[in-house]
Structures are given as C-alpha cells and as structure tokens.
Amino acid sequence: MKLTESLSFKNIKGRPARSLALTILTAIMAASIVVGTVTVTSLKTGLGALESRLGADIMVVPASAASKKNFENIVLQGSKGYFYMDRTYYDKVAEREGIEKISAQLFLASASAGCCSVPLQIIGYDPETDFTVSPWIRKSTGGELGLLDVVVGNDLSVFVGDTITFYNVRCNVVAKLDKTGTDLDTAVYTNTDTIKRLIESSLELGMNDFRDIDPDKVVSCILIKVADDHPVDEVLNDLNLHVRRTKSFKTKDMISGVSDSLIGVSGIIGILMCAVWLLGLVILFLAFTLSVNERRKEFAVLRIAGASRRKISRTVVSEALIITLGGSIAGTAAGLLIMLPFNGLIEESMGLPFLLPEAWVIIVLCFAAIVVSAAAGAASSAYSAHRVSRLDAGLVLRGDN
Amino acid sequence: MIITGNNVSKEFIRQGKGTNRFVAVKQTQIRIEEGKLTLLTGRSGSGKSTLLNMLAGLLAPTSGTVMYGDDDIYSLDDEKLSAFRMENIGVIPQGQTAVGTLTVIENICLSYMLKGADDRASVYSYARELMARFGIPELENELPSALSGGELRRMAIARAMIRKPGVIFADEPTCDLDDENTELVLKILKNTAENGTSVFVVSHEKDAAQYADFCYSMNAGEISAL
Ligand SMILES: Nc1ncnc2c1ncn2[C@@H]1O[C@H](COP(=O)(O)OP(=O)(O)OP(=O)(O)O)[C@@H](O)[C@H]1O
Ligand SMILES: [Mg+2]
C-alpha cells in the first residue's frame, strides 16, 4: 500500500474558502469562453443558413417597396411588409441578359392561423421555376407539394402530419424546414395553386385584403440566379437601369446589415471575453502568489522533509491545476446550461439570425474551453511555483521567534 | 554517520547599507560524532542556525565542504541532495513548523507523503510508537492548531525521526518550552543519540550542557570548543 496521499488535495481541502473562490473564478472564465464562442459561432451559422436559404443572387421588388430597411424586414422579420407588382415585370426582367434562373414569389399575410399566436407570412412560390425553396422542400418531403400542402418554418409549433388552417382552408403540413435562425422560421411556404385557394376563401369570408391580388397577374418579388459568366453587379445595374419602377438588390447586400451587426456583436463579445480573462488571470496570479508567500514556511518544511525544488514547484502547479481544472469543467457545464436552454431567448434579444452549431462543434468548443482555462490557470501559478522553489529553507525557517 | 564541516563559511549580502558583505559563519571546522549529542551554544545572531543549516544540507556554504562520511553533499544536484536529506537527515527547525492543513500523524509522516511508502501500516505504526514515546499518543488526528507549543515541538521531533535518519539537527528545540517539556525533549534527543544517531543541537539552555557529549560555542561566526 502507498501513502502518497496528494499533498495538493489536502491543501485544497484545508483552505476551502480560497479554493472555492478560485474555482468559481476559473469557472467564470471557462463559462465566458463557452458562452462567447458558442454565441459567435451560432451567429455565423445563422448567417450561413440565411445566405443559403436565400439562394438567389438578386431580388427584384416594386420600387415603391424598395427601401433597404423594408427589405431586411421582409427577409428577416417575415410578416411586416406586403407589396405587389404586375407580372409583366417578370417578363421584362426575364428578357435581360445574364439571367440563369428566375422565379417569382407572392407574399400573403395570414390574420391568425388558429395554431399560432403571431401573424404568419405565407410565401407562395412557383414550382415550375422555383430554385430557392424547392431544393429545401424536396430535401424535406422528397417531392413536390400538392394542392393545400404547406411547408412550415422551423419555429412553428406544428408538426408534419398536422393541419393548419388559413382563412378556413385546412392545409396539410408536409414538411418542416431546417432552422435559419431568422423570422423566416415562422414563414409558411406553399405553391401558387394553394395561394389562389386561400385568396378565394378569404374573399368568401368577406375579407377584402386580397381582392386585387390575382396570383396569375401579380408577384411580390422576383428572384434571380445570375449566370456564371456574368458578374452579379453587371446584371444588377442592367436591371436597375432598364426595368423601370422596380428596384433590384443583391441579396448579399440585403443581409450585409446582418453581417455588419454580427461583426459588431462578435467584437463586443470578444472584448468582454478578453476583459473577463485579463481580470481573471490577474486575480489568479495574485492569489497564487499571495498564497505561496503566505505558505513559504510550509514549503520550507517540505524541503526539510526531503522535497526537491522540482517537487515543490510541481506541488504548487498541481494544486493550481486541480483547482482550475475543476473550475473549468464546472464553468463549461454552466456555460452549456446557459446556452442550450436559453438560446431562443438570446436569439430574441439580439435580433440576429442565431443557429446553434452542430453538436460536435459545441463539444470541441467545450473541450477547448476546459483545456485553455485549466492551462491558463495553472500557468498563472508558474511564477509563484518558480519563486517558491528558489527559497532557501534554511533562511525561511531561521529564527522567527 | 560522521559529519564534518571543513572550513565552511557563509557570507550574506546585506541590503540597505549599500552592498555590504556580511560573514555570518567564518572558516569553521566541526565534526559531529556518531551516537553522540553535540551541542552548540552562543549569542543570538552569532551564526548558529546558519551553520546548522549548512551542515544539514539546507544552505550551501559560500566556501568549504560538508562531508557525510566520504561524500561531499553539496556536490550533489538538488534532486539527489533532496533524496539524500529525506533518507539520512532529520531536521527540527527553529520555531513552530507544522503544516496546518495536515493532522498530527500526517505531519509526522510528511516525508512519506512526498515519496510513498511501500507499507503504510508500518509507517503509521512507527509514527504511533514515536508519539507514544514522546507522550502525545492521543493526538494522532488533531490538527496542529489544537496543540500546545511543547506538543508541537514533540511532533516536529517525531517528524524528523520518522525515517530513522543517521543524523538529527535540532535548532533551539527547547527555547519556548517550560522546564518540564525542556527536560523531556532533551532526554528524547539524548536517548536518540545513545541509540546510535548523530545528534546536533543548538541551544541557549544552560541545562542542555549536561546532556551533551561535546560542546561548542559560537561567537560572531567563529566557533570554539568548550
Ligand atoms: N539571509 C540573510 N541575509 C542577511 N543576513 C543574514 C541572513 N541570514 C542570516 N543573516 C545574519 O547572519 C547572522 C547569523 O544568523 P543566525 O540566524 O545564524 O544566528 P543565530 O545564531 O541562529 O541567532 P538566534 O540565536 O537568534 O537564532 C545574523 O547576524 C543574521 O542577521
Ligand atoms: Mg538561530
């Protein structure tokens, strides 16, 4: 049997208040890494999902609807703006050069859907030409939408197989899209035929909102994929010059506001993290230095009991490591407990696309948080470890009475 | 184990008054005999502790050598010297030196906490034997803060003796003790010497001389036999 009870453990247990305080401090440091990096990655993932969901290079809308702000609202906040233009514009746009794919969408607002507390945006797309939603829909359903089939955004609390009622028309939920982390997650997609049925039914119900809207004659926006051999800017300028009373936007620019704020938010998070870390490291450094100073005599006693200088500094570092490792694990767990259940709240409060990255990314981040905080904590004890190991036991213990 | 200090001296650089070299121990020759109690007395500040620490392998002399048998201990690197100290040298430092977070028996077995024992039970039973011999058998699981000065001193003696070292150094082992405890401690040290250990004691105590086989006195860094 061995009697190598860890001196470090004994020291930690023997000074519970100090140990606990330092553990909590490292926990805060680790948690700040987890919360910070997961938030930033979630924002990036959200932006990526948004970009790929938009699918199109250029979006054409009626000039009347064309303030950029308006646009971000439509893209990011679903149901806040409605506008229509004559379908002839669609043909005019289609005639221009450099257009590989073109498709129109029609936006409708639902008053209330029975299922949902918020008004929804219903987006009608043309299955024949669509290239933005169809791939997603095909991915989810394995085929096309039939009449009265709808595909819902990820945030709606309905499930595949449920029905959802708009203007007295029961529609079948055949798929639920992946999350984008934007208000597109509360949109409902369906084909033009279904849109027609919804409009008819709303008129029968005596609602006149959509009286002038004939899905065969009007569109809300036109989505364009630019041919590879044409620069997007060139096509954009051409459209803005030659197709009057419309306004064309690069979808990238439309979400540039989002990516700008994303960069801003990431910067703030980075600064906060640095501040927490700087402060944390200084406190850890001081705490270890003070504690070692206070215990000079104790280390001198270890020396006379036969501890080498190396053993002394290892004792100091391993004590720090036990504390900081414990702290980092606890802090990482706490960070996850904040991020996982409350990510919806965080998303809401930031008003930016926010999508948790895949599990393995989170696991890697957590692992890194644990390793980095524990190592940094232990490193902050290196100086005191070095100093105490240089002590001359004889001098420390010499006459102190 | 016979220990000899050959022309050991120690200089300190004193700060404050410029770079002022101060010789605490001057060119000292001393021999500690096996199985004998060697006593060193002298005024405060005369260099007794400094000499003891040099002899005990805790403070490298500025010049001169410290020999254990035929081995010059300061020619060893720190790792080897520390291992050597652990096995062969017991030190009872001046003042109170308990590790506050450890129980009395853990303090006594401190060197085994640094380097594991093959047989914990026999280490503990030897620790208990020492505690019984020194009259503190019931304090095993107390923390040092619960002990009196005399009890702490006896604990420190047991700590120095746990590995049955060939030599024991005691720096003022009785200075803060009452007469009864002083006598007890000196008897323990004398008894240890009689059992074959080399014992070196620094003490102000007049009574200590009656336990000593050899007496030296130190004055301003210079040693003389009494
Ligand atoms: N690290 C140091 N730096 C400078 N001077 C020192 C140092 N250590 C000891 N001295 C000086 O060396 C001299 C001898 O000190 P030492 O502790 O050996 O005396 P001592 O005889 O043990 O005294 P006491 O009986 O009070 O314990 C003293 O004058 C002390 O001031
Ligand atoms: Mg002294």
XYZ file of C-alpha atoms in Angstrom, chain A residues 1-7 10-11 13-15 297-298 300-311 314-315 392-395 397-401, chain B residues 12 49-50 53 58-59 78-79 82-83 85-86 91 93-97 99 101-102 106 109-120 124 159 175:
74
model
C 0.000 0.000 0.000
C 1.150 3.510 -0.660
C 0.969 6.587 1.470
C 1.239 9.092 -1.294
C -1.874 10.992 -0.373
C -1.791 14.018 -2.525
C -0.489 16.974 -0.581
C -5.004 18.189 1.296
C -4.055 21.796 0.798
C -9.392 20.826 1.248
C -7.627 22.588 4.081
C -8.381 26.039 2.614
C 7.301 28.248 5.815
C 5.166 25.295 4.899
C 10.388 25.127 3.707
C 9.136 22.323 5.947
C 8.529 20.224 2.843
C 12.108 20.953 1.833
C 13.492 19.698 5.130
C 11.305 16.629 4.818
C 13.181 15.924 1.594
C 11.225 17.613 -1.183
C 13.360 18.692 -4.108
C 12.890 22.122 -5.658
C 11.166 20.478 -8.582
C 8.797 18.627 -6.289
C 5.149 20.699 -9.015
C 3.120 20.698 -5.827
C 16.272 28.572 0.884
C 14.564 26.501 3.513
C 17.320 27.300 5.964
C 16.723 31.012 5.620
C 12.994 28.774 8.961
C 15.807 30.687 10.595
C 14.886 32.405 13.821
C 11.335 33.703 13.680
C 10.556 33.637 17.345
C 25.391 37.256 3.166
C 21.381 28.494 12.705
C 23.381 29.343 9.634
C 21.539 24.702 8.030
C 19.727 23.123 3.531
C 22.059 26.032 2.780
C 19.240 19.373 -5.845
C 17.305 16.262 -6.759
C 16.934 16.254 -1.503
C 16.638 12.490 -1.734
C 18.224 14.582 3.034
C 14.971 12.669 3.026
C 15.828 18.465 10.966
C 13.773 23.684 12.764
C 13.682 26.699 14.999
C 10.139 27.853 15.802
C 6.869 26.133 15.034
C 6.744 24.437 11.684
C 1.735 22.090 8.145
C -3.805 21.544 6.884
C -2.481 18.147 7.901
C 0.187 13.227 8.660
C 4.659 11.128 8.140
C 5.217 14.161 5.909
C 8.217 12.759 4.107
C 6.175 9.700 3.199
C 3.563 11.981 1.682
C 6.257 13.283 -0.614
C 7.563 9.897 -1.519
C 5.254 6.964 -0.966
C 5.943 4.153 1.428
C 5.591 0.527 0.434
C 3.849 -0.235 3.639
C 1.644 2.475 5.041
C 1.813 4.650 10.744
C 8.638 14.115 12.041
C 13.527 27.664 23.558
